[in-house]
Tab-separated table of C-alpha atoms and ligand atoms in Angstrom:
chain	number	residue	atom	x	y	z
A	18	MET	CA	100.471	111.721	109.326
A	19	PRO	CA	102.847	114.466	110.401
A	20	LEU	CA	106.538	113.739	110.581
A	21	SER	CA	106.966	115.621	113.804
A	22	ASP	CA	110.696	115.616	114.531
A	23	LYS	CA	113.783	114.828	112.554
A	24	HIS	CA	114.169	111.072	112.715
A	25	ASP	CA	116.557	110.127	115.519
A	26	GLU	CA	118.895	107.486	114.155
A	27	THR	CA	120.297	106.593	117.556
A	28	LYS	CA	116.867	105.440	118.651
A	29	THR	CA	115.281	102.098	117.841
A	30	TYR	CA	111.623	101.938	116.988
A	31	ASP	CA	109.456	99.207	118.431
A	32	ASP	CA	106.470	100.307	116.439
A	33	THR	CA	106.080	100.634	112.752
A	34	LEU	CA	106.988	104.145	111.671
A	35	ASN	CA	104.808	105.638	108.960
A	36	ALA	CA	104.833	109.365	108.409
A	37	GLY	CA	104.756	112.105	105.837
A	38	PRO	CA	105.383	115.843	105.870
A	39	PRO	CA	102.710	118.387	106.790
A	40	ILE	CA	101.024	119.497	103.538
A	41	SER	CA	102.244	123.051	104.189
A	42	GLN	CA	105.809	121.707	103.703
A	43	LEU	CA	105.111	119.234	100.882
A	44	ALA	CA	106.721	119.810	97.462
A	45	ARG	CA	108.025	123.266	98.322
A	46	GLU	CA	111.393	122.293	96.860
A	47	TYR	CA	112.379	120.087	93.934
A	48	ILE	CA	114.599	117.996	96.236
A	49	THR	CA	112.725	116.959	99.358
A	50	PRO	CA	114.751	117.599	102.532
A	51	THR	CA	115.375	114.182	104.112
A	52	GLU	CA	113.488	115.064	107.294
A	53	LEU	CA	110.393	115.812	105.172
A	54	PHE	CA	110.633	112.639	103.048
A	55	PHE	CA	107.729	110.271	103.787
A	56	VAL	CA	108.486	106.996	105.571
A	57	ARG	CA	106.565	103.797	104.852
A	58	ASN	CA	107.448	100.734	106.916
A	59	HIS	CA	105.488	97.517	107.177
A	60	ALA	CA	107.265	96.464	110.381
A	61	SER	CA	109.652	97.924	112.926
A	62	ILE	CA	113.002	99.204	111.744
A	63	PRO	CA	115.514	96.346	112.017
A	64	HIS	CA	118.773	96.444	113.962
A	65	VAL	CA	121.613	96.263	111.441
A	66	ASP	CA	125.146	95.407	112.542
A	67	LEU	CA	127.190	97.312	109.946
A	68	GLU	CA	130.358	95.269	110.699
A	69	ARG	CA	128.627	92.005	109.905
A	70	TYR	CA	126.378	93.352	107.153
A	71	ARG	CA	126.609	91.423	103.879
A	72	LEU	CA	124.592	91.658	100.665
A	73	ARG	CA	124.061	88.174	99.211
A	74	VAL	CA	123.492	87.616	95.498
A	75	THR	CA	122.218	84.136	94.663
A	76	GLY	CA	119.993	82.194	92.251
A	77	LEU	CA	120.667	81.844	88.527
A	78	VAL	CA	124.184	83.303	88.740
A	79	SER	CA	127.641	82.013	87.793
A	80	ARG	CA	129.171	83.245	91.073
A	81	GLU	CA	127.243	83.761	94.291
A	82	LEU	CA	128.350	86.982	95.987
A	83	SER	CA	128.500	88.049	99.597
A	84	LEU	CA	129.496	91.709	99.694
A	85	SER	CA	130.310	93.988	102.615
A	86	LEU	CA	129.279	97.626	102.375
A	87	ASP	CA	132.926	98.595	101.777
A	88	GLN	CA	133.185	96.125	98.889
A	89	ILE	CA	130.027	97.555	97.369
A	90	LYS	CA	131.386	101.081	97.701
A	91	ASN	CA	134.930	100.283	96.500
A	92	ASP	CA	134.480	97.572	93.860
A	93	PHE	CA	131.670	99.165	91.863
A	94	GLU	CA	131.405	102.524	90.143
A	95	ARG	CA	129.540	105.151	92.150
A	96	GLN	CA	126.392	106.481	90.463
A	97	THR	CA	124.071	109.310	91.409
A	98	LEU	CA	120.486	109.847	90.363
A	99	THR	CA	117.719	112.239	91.315
A	100	ALA	CA	114.518	110.233	91.540
A	101	THR	CA	111.059	110.502	93.043
A	102	LEU	CA	109.647	107.691	95.177
A	103	GLN	CA	105.895	107.427	95.505
A	104	CYS	CA	103.968	104.918	97.577
A	105	ALA	CA	101.269	102.959	95.735
A	106	GLY	CA	98.923	104.110	98.519
A	107	ASN	CA	99.422	107.830	97.875
A	108	ARG	CA	95.981	109.550	97.632
A	109	ARG	CA	94.208	106.534	99.175
A	110	LYS	CA	92.193	108.846	101.465
A	111	GLU	CA	90.178	110.140	98.485
A	112	MET	CA	89.348	106.557	97.528
A	113	VAL	CA	88.243	105.819	101.101
A	114	SER	CA	85.765	108.689	100.976
A	115	HIS	CA	84.323	107.184	97.783
A	116	LYS	CA	83.974	103.659	99.248
A	117	PRO	CA	85.524	102.169	102.429
A	118	ILE	CA	88.921	100.453	102.299
A	119	ASP	CA	89.880	98.228	105.253
A	120	ASP	CA	93.250	97.837	106.949
A	121	GLN	CA	95.261	100.253	104.822
A	122	LEU	CA	96.935	103.544	105.708
A	123	ALA	CA	94.777	106.495	104.669
A	124	TRP	CA	97.550	108.458	102.973
A	125	GLY	CA	96.635	111.882	101.691
A	126	ILE	CA	98.877	113.426	99.024
A	127	GLU	CA	102.087	113.265	101.080
A	128	ALA	CA	103.418	109.749	100.352
A	129	ILE	CA	105.865	111.071	97.769
A	130	GLY	CA	109.306	112.683	97.777
A	131	THR	CA	112.305	113.348	95.568
A	132	ALA	CA	115.895	112.701	96.644
A	133	GLN	CA	119.408	112.641	95.248
A	134	TRP	CA	120.416	109.027	95.609
A	135	ALA	CA	123.979	107.703	95.386
A	136	GLY	CA	125.074	104.094	95.183
A	137	VAL	CA	125.909	101.503	92.568
A	138	ARG	CA	123.965	100.140	89.644
A	139	LEU	CA	122.050	96.953	90.411
A	140	GLY	CA	123.005	95.940	86.860
A	141	ASP	CA	126.727	96.205	87.680
A	142	VAL	CA	126.325	93.911	90.695
A	143	LEU	CA	124.327	91.432	88.608
A	144	LYS	CA	127.038	91.500	85.931
A	145	ALA	CA	129.673	90.740	88.580
A	146	ALA	CA	127.627	87.720	89.656
A	147	GLY	CA	127.023	86.703	86.015
A	148	ILE	CA	123.512	85.751	84.947
A	149	SER	CA	123.864	82.049	84.249
A	150	SER	CA	120.608	81.103	82.545
A	151	ASP	CA	118.317	82.237	79.722
A	152	GLN	CA	115.462	81.498	82.107
A	153	ALA	CA	116.449	84.383	84.380
A	154	ALA	CA	113.500	86.773	84.205
A	155	HIS	CA	113.025	88.374	87.632
A	156	ILE	CA	115.276	89.853	90.298
A	157	ALA	CA	113.959	89.338	93.821
A	158	PHE	CA	114.903	91.373	96.878
A	159	LEU	CA	114.657	90.743	100.611
A	160	GLY	CA	114.994	93.223	103.449
A	161	LEU	CA	116.182	92.643	106.997
A	162	ASP	CA	112.854	93.578	108.580
A	163	GLY	CA	110.516	90.789	109.632
A	164	ILE	CA	106.818	90.917	109.002
A	165	THR	CA	104.256	88.626	110.609
A	166	HIS	CA	101.371	87.307	108.530
A	167	ASP	CA	99.077	84.531	109.729
A	168	GLY	CA	101.435	83.892	112.656
A	169	GLU	CA	104.502	83.454	110.428
A	170	ARG	CA	107.374	85.914	110.353
A	171	SER	CA	109.139	86.531	107.059
A	172	PRO	CA	111.279	89.311	105.586
A	173	TYR	CA	109.814	92.115	103.501
A	174	GLY	CA	110.439	91.347	99.837
A	175	SER	CA	109.508	92.063	96.247
A	176	SER	CA	110.855	91.644	92.730
A	177	ILE	CA	111.217	93.475	89.436
A	178	PRO	CA	111.566	92.166	85.876
A	179	ILE	CA	115.168	91.610	84.790
A	180	GLU	CA	114.969	94.219	81.998
A	181	LYS	CA	114.191	96.902	84.592
A	182	ALA	CA	116.844	95.553	86.971
A	183	LEU	CA	119.522	95.893	84.274
A	184	SER	CA	118.508	99.416	83.306
A	185	CYS	CA	120.876	102.189	84.303
A	186	GLU	CA	118.382	103.984	86.572
A	187	VAL	CA	118.011	101.181	89.120
A	188	LEU	CA	120.391	101.712	92.027
A	189	LEU	CA	121.510	100.023	95.192
A	190	ALA	CA	121.694	103.258	97.157
A	191	TYR	CA	123.814	103.936	100.227
A	192	GLU	CA	123.363	107.720	100.265
A	193	MET	CA	120.341	110.003	100.257
A	194	ASN	CA	120.687	113.753	99.720
A	195	GLY	CA	124.458	113.654	100.206
A	196	GLU	CA	124.456	111.733	103.500
A	197	ASP	CA	124.556	108.080	104.520
A	198	LEU	CA	121.147	106.531	104.001
A	199	PRO	CA	119.172	107.209	107.212
A	200	LEU	CA	118.002	104.203	109.201
A	201	ALA	CA	114.332	104.902	108.466
A	202	HIS	CA	115.046	104.917	104.721
A	203	GLY	CA	116.919	101.602	104.658
A	204	CYS	CA	120.468	102.033	106.010
A	205	PRO	CA	122.907	100.683	104.977
A	206	LEU	CA	121.556	99.789	101.496
A	207	ARG	CA	118.282	99.891	99.593
A	208	THR	CA	117.093	99.454	96.061
A	209	VAL	CA	115.860	102.566	94.298
A	210	VAL	CA	113.594	101.569	91.425
A	211	PRO	CA	112.601	104.861	89.787
A	212	GLY	CA	109.235	104.955	88.046
A	213	TYR	CA	107.909	101.924	89.944
A	214	ILE	CA	105.681	101.957	93.028
A	215	GLY	CA	107.741	102.614	96.166
A	216	ALA	CA	107.154	99.061	97.422
A	217	ARG	CA	109.751	97.740	94.963
A	218	SER	CA	112.480	99.948	96.459
A	219	VAL	CA	113.404	97.506	99.216
A	220	LYS	CA	115.068	98.951	102.325
A	221	TRP	CA	117.682	97.292	104.576
A	222	LEU	CA	118.481	95.123	101.563
A	223	SER	CA	120.045	91.772	102.473
A	224	ASP	CA	119.411	89.474	99.504
A	225	ILE	CA	119.169	89.632	95.750
A	226	ALA	CA	118.106	86.496	93.886
A	227	VAL	CA	118.051	85.949	90.137
A	228	GLN	CA	115.087	83.728	89.323
A	229	GLU	CA	112.620	82.538	86.691
A	230	SER	CA	109.500	83.845	88.432
A	231	PRO	CA	108.520	86.887	90.449
A	232	SER	CA	109.207	86.840	94.193
A	233	ASP	CA	106.887	84.603	96.207
A	234	ASN	CA	106.998	87.150	99.035
A	235	TYR	CA	103.667	88.303	100.494
A	236	PHE	CA	104.258	91.850	99.209
A	237	GLN	CA	104.581	90.622	95.642
A	238	GLN	CA	101.936	87.893	95.669
A	239	VAL	CA	99.232	89.394	97.910
A	240	GLY	CA	100.146	92.983	98.765
A	241	TYR	CA	100.628	95.539	95.995
A	242	LYS	CA	98.384	93.743	93.540
A	243	LEU	CA	95.824	95.733	91.614
A	244	PHE	CA	92.225	94.571	91.045
A	245	PRO	CA	89.329	96.187	89.179
A	246	PRO	CA	86.647	98.034	91.201
A	247	SER	CA	84.327	94.978	91.075
A	248	ILE	CA	86.697	92.901	93.239
A	249	ASP	CA	86.680	93.203	97.023
A	250	MET	CA	88.115	91.362	100.019
A	251	TYR	CA	85.220	88.851	99.944
A	252	ASN	CA	85.481	87.723	96.300
A	253	VAL	CA	89.199	88.231	95.693
A	254	ASN	CA	91.465	85.541	94.294
A	255	TYR	CA	94.922	86.969	94.838
A	256	ALA	CA	96.455	84.848	92.084
A	257	ASP	CA	94.420	86.880	89.557
A	258	GLY	CA	95.761	90.264	90.679
A	259	MET	CA	98.078	92.448	88.628
A	260	GLN	CA	101.497	92.903	90.230
A	261	LEU	CA	102.045	96.651	90.332
A	262	THR	CA	105.145	98.000	88.643
A	263	LYS	CA	105.110	101.391	86.864
A	264	LEU	CA	103.244	104.346	88.288
A	265	PRO	CA	100.484	105.916	86.173
A	266	VAL	CA	100.449	109.643	85.322
A	267	ASN	CA	99.301	111.632	88.300
A	268	SER	CA	98.960	115.278	89.303
A	269	VAL	CA	98.034	116.825	92.605
A	270	ILE	CA	97.122	120.257	93.963
A	271	VAL	CA	99.190	120.812	97.093
A	272	ARG	CA	98.294	124.449	97.782
A	273	PRO	CA	95.706	125.751	98.558
A	274	GLU	CA	94.711	122.840	100.769
A	275	ASP	CA	91.280	121.257	100.533
A	276	ARG	CA	88.595	123.177	102.516
A	277	SER	CA	90.743	126.331	102.730
A	278	LEU	CA	89.047	129.625	103.559
A	279	LEU	CA	90.871	132.432	101.725
A	280	PRO	CA	90.363	136.081	100.737
A	281	ALA	CA	88.812	136.543	97.258
A	282	GLY	CA	91.145	137.729	94.488
A	283	LYS	CA	94.403	136.297	93.185
A	284	ILE	CA	94.796	132.651	94.191
A	285	ALA	CA	98.070	130.847	93.514
A	286	VAL	CA	97.600	127.131	92.865
A	287	GLU	CA	100.610	124.822	92.982
A	288	GLY	CA	101.430	121.157	93.162
A	289	TYR	CA	103.279	118.220	91.676
A	290	ALA	CA	102.814	115.806	88.777
A	291	MET	CA	104.516	112.503	88.117
A	292	SER	CA	104.544	109.824	85.425
A	293	ASP	CA	106.158	106.409	85.114
A	294	GLY	CA	109.472	108.272	84.898
A	295	GLU	CA	110.191	107.013	81.387
A	296	HIS	CA	108.106	109.860	80.000
A	297	GLU	CA	108.317	113.457	81.074
A	298	ILE	CA	105.191	115.334	82.071
A	299	THR	CA	104.437	117.537	79.112
A	300	TRP	CA	101.199	119.406	79.971
A	301	ILE	CA	99.319	120.237	83.146
A	302	SER	CA	95.823	121.762	83.026
A	303	VAL	CA	94.126	123.367	86.017
A	304	SER	CA	90.486	124.348	86.395
A	305	ALA	CA	88.873	126.661	88.969
A	306	ASP	CA	85.297	125.715	88.044
A	307	GLY	CA	85.166	121.983	88.630
A	308	GLY	CA	86.487	121.099	85.168
A	309	GLU	CA	84.358	123.336	82.901
A	310	THR	CA	87.282	125.475	81.731
A	311	TRP	CA	91.024	124.911	82.002
A	312	GLN	CA	94.283	126.823	81.888
A	313	ARG	CA	97.801	125.536	81.445
A	314	ALA	CA	100.123	125.559	84.487
A	315	GLU	CA	103.737	126.702	84.280
A	316	PHE	CA	106.541	124.328	85.195
A	317	LEU	CA	108.759	125.217	88.146
A	318	ASN	CA	111.590	122.843	87.181
A	319	GLU	CA	112.989	121.536	83.901
A	320	PRO	CA	111.130	118.312	83.032
A	321	GLN	CA	113.284	115.337	84.079
A	322	LEU	CA	112.909	111.618	83.653
A	323	TRP	CA	112.393	109.820	86.999
A	324	THR	CA	111.303	112.877	88.973
A	325	TRP	CA	108.202	114.818	89.735
A	326	GLN	CA	107.247	117.995	87.934
A	327	LEU	CA	106.464	120.918	90.198
A	328	TRP	CA	103.991	123.405	88.743
A	329	ARG	CA	102.087	126.604	89.487
A	330	THR	CA	99.307	128.743	88.108
A	331	GLU	CA	97.149	131.640	89.271
A	332	PHE	CA	93.431	132.502	89.150
A	333	ASP	CA	91.558	135.705	89.944
A	334	LEU	CA	88.458	134.459	91.730
A	335	PRO	CA	85.360	136.106	93.276
A	336	GLN	CA	83.826	135.333	96.659
A	337	GLY	CA	82.102	131.981	96.964
A	338	GLN	CA	82.911	128.301	96.660
A	339	HIS	CA	85.241	127.035	93.951
A	340	GLU	CA	86.409	123.595	92.963
A	341	LEU	CA	90.018	123.461	91.761
A	342	VAL	CA	90.913	120.486	89.558
A	343	VAL	CA	94.207	119.338	88.004
A	344	ARG	CA	95.039	116.815	85.290
A	345	ALA	CA	98.323	116.065	83.484
A	346	TRP	CA	99.653	114.382	80.355
A	347	ASP	CA	103.046	112.842	79.653
A	348	THR	CA	104.995	112.695	76.391
A	349	ALA	CA	103.387	109.330	75.528
A	350	ALA	CA	99.931	111.010	75.782
A	351	ASN	CA	99.099	109.094	78.960
A	352	SER	CA	96.706	110.995	81.207
A	353	GLN	CA	94.389	110.565	84.189
A	354	PRO	CA	90.841	109.228	84.599
A	355	GLU	CA	88.216	111.771	85.610
A	356	THR	CA	86.605	110.002	88.539
A	357	ILE	CA	87.619	108.096	91.644
A	358	ALA	CA	84.901	105.555	90.795
A	359	SER	CA	87.066	104.300	87.934
A	360	THR	CA	90.294	104.144	89.956
A	361	TRP	CA	88.845	102.707	93.209
A	362	ASN	CA	90.213	99.290	94.153
A	363	PHE	CA	89.786	97.524	97.457
A	364	LYS	CA	93.449	97.939	98.485
A	365	GLY	CA	93.458	101.606	97.505
A	366	TYR	CA	96.432	101.586	95.157
A	367	VAL	CA	97.617	104.036	92.462
A	368	ASN	CA	94.822	106.573	92.662
A	369	ASN	CA	95.414	108.942	89.756
A	370	ALA	CA	91.951	110.396	89.215
A	371	TRP	CA	91.742	114.139	88.522
A	372	HIS	CA	92.651	115.781	91.822
A	373	ARG	CA	90.007	118.120	93.260
A	374	VAL	CA	90.281	120.718	96.013
A	375	ARG	CA	87.349	122.752	97.337
A	376	ILE	CA	88.020	126.286	98.554
A	377	THR	CA	85.822	129.054	99.926
A	378	LEU	CA	86.702	132.688	99.197
A	379	LYS	CA	85.310	135.477	101.356
B	415	MTE	N1	111.451	97.862	102.360
B	415	MTE	C1	111.399	97.124	103.487
B	415	MTE	N2	112.409	96.311	103.786
B	415	MTE	N3	110.319	97.185	104.312
B	415	MTE	C2	109.238	97.988	104.036
B	415	MTE	O1	108.279	98.029	104.804
B	415	MTE	N4	108.243	99.590	102.451
B	415	MTE	C3	108.163	99.845	101.012
B	415	MTE	C4	109.509	100.270	100.449
B	415	MTE	N5	110.547	99.404	100.901
B	415	MTE	C5	109.281	98.752	102.849
B	415	MTE	C6	110.440	98.670	102.040
B	415	MTE	C7	107.185	100.846	100.663
B	415	MTE	S1	105.584	100.313	100.640
B	415	MTE	C8	107.533	102.087	100.244
B	415	MTE	S2	106.376	103.176	99.641
B	415	MTE	C9	108.908	102.567	100.308
B	415	MTE	O2	109.778	101.587	100.883
B	415	MTE	C10	108.999	103.819	101.151
B	415	MTE	O3	110.326	104.256	101.226
B	415	MTE	P1	110.710	105.379	102.279
B	415	MTE	O4	110.231	104.939	103.629
B	415	MTE	O5	112.172	105.552	102.195
B	415	MTE	O6	109.958	106.615	101.820
């Protein structure tokens, strides 16, 4: 899914825009340039009238709020945070080659990016509204885009538990990489929920509701639910599914690309790793013989909470076929399952099996 040109913000998009960077450009820098940051939209980008834009805060609050963008920028303390966003469907393509998955985007390894976000703390806005009940347990979000399911149009939405919503890392962001949030990434305001699947970082944010239960939006109750490999679209009961929140530990070889033909000799292997953000990646092992023997990769950035870990290592390899494999651990000793068979699920979410790349050296 190449992101061909820089996104043109003066243009409106009738079709759903989904795109990621070419793999040759992926994870080359710790901060992803905005034009290389993947875009995942479930519907067309909405028209937002910035003059009339208001963020509503309702539900179990002492004071309902209706805030203009200027009020958000002026009345609350500005916060910045570097955080990685990763779509729950990242690496779905590998799952599809294990067993078919219907009606989902076949993302490779590119549905991930790291940005410097600026905005205000969601917790500060919730404090201004005043949580009015002990029953308040979930914070629900709605976007301005409309999605049609079974003939009915409703906004994109999701929710997060209140403990996460009040934590200092969750932002209502109006800037990305030092510029106003681009239209494709949710202008004028989006949630940034570091460590959680990207689906909870709602773009074109219009509504926040404090409530007892999780959002009843399609993307909380049907989409972005995890099921074991034994469940498929014919025997699924969506009420049983697990609502996805934190991302599992993952690591990916970005270069060399799968099926590369390269000269024998010194081969540099590099990629990214990511955890739930609460724990830093602490160890990355790479194999050049399908997982028989391993060597430790070096880190290319200081380990940070909420962001990916870029890494690199080198092998001296003879002519022939080689299978490169990577696996990572975080500081809580979380790691990755060996096979896709154990991560496969019929929606193709959160694939974190050992990542394998086959190369031929001549
Ligand atoms: N918010 C709205 N309103 N509509 C959407 O379709 N897609 C979600 C999330 N927020 C979405 C949304 C998904 S699935 C992901 S992975 C991230 O946005 C992607 O954010 P990005 O496009 O800025 O990379």
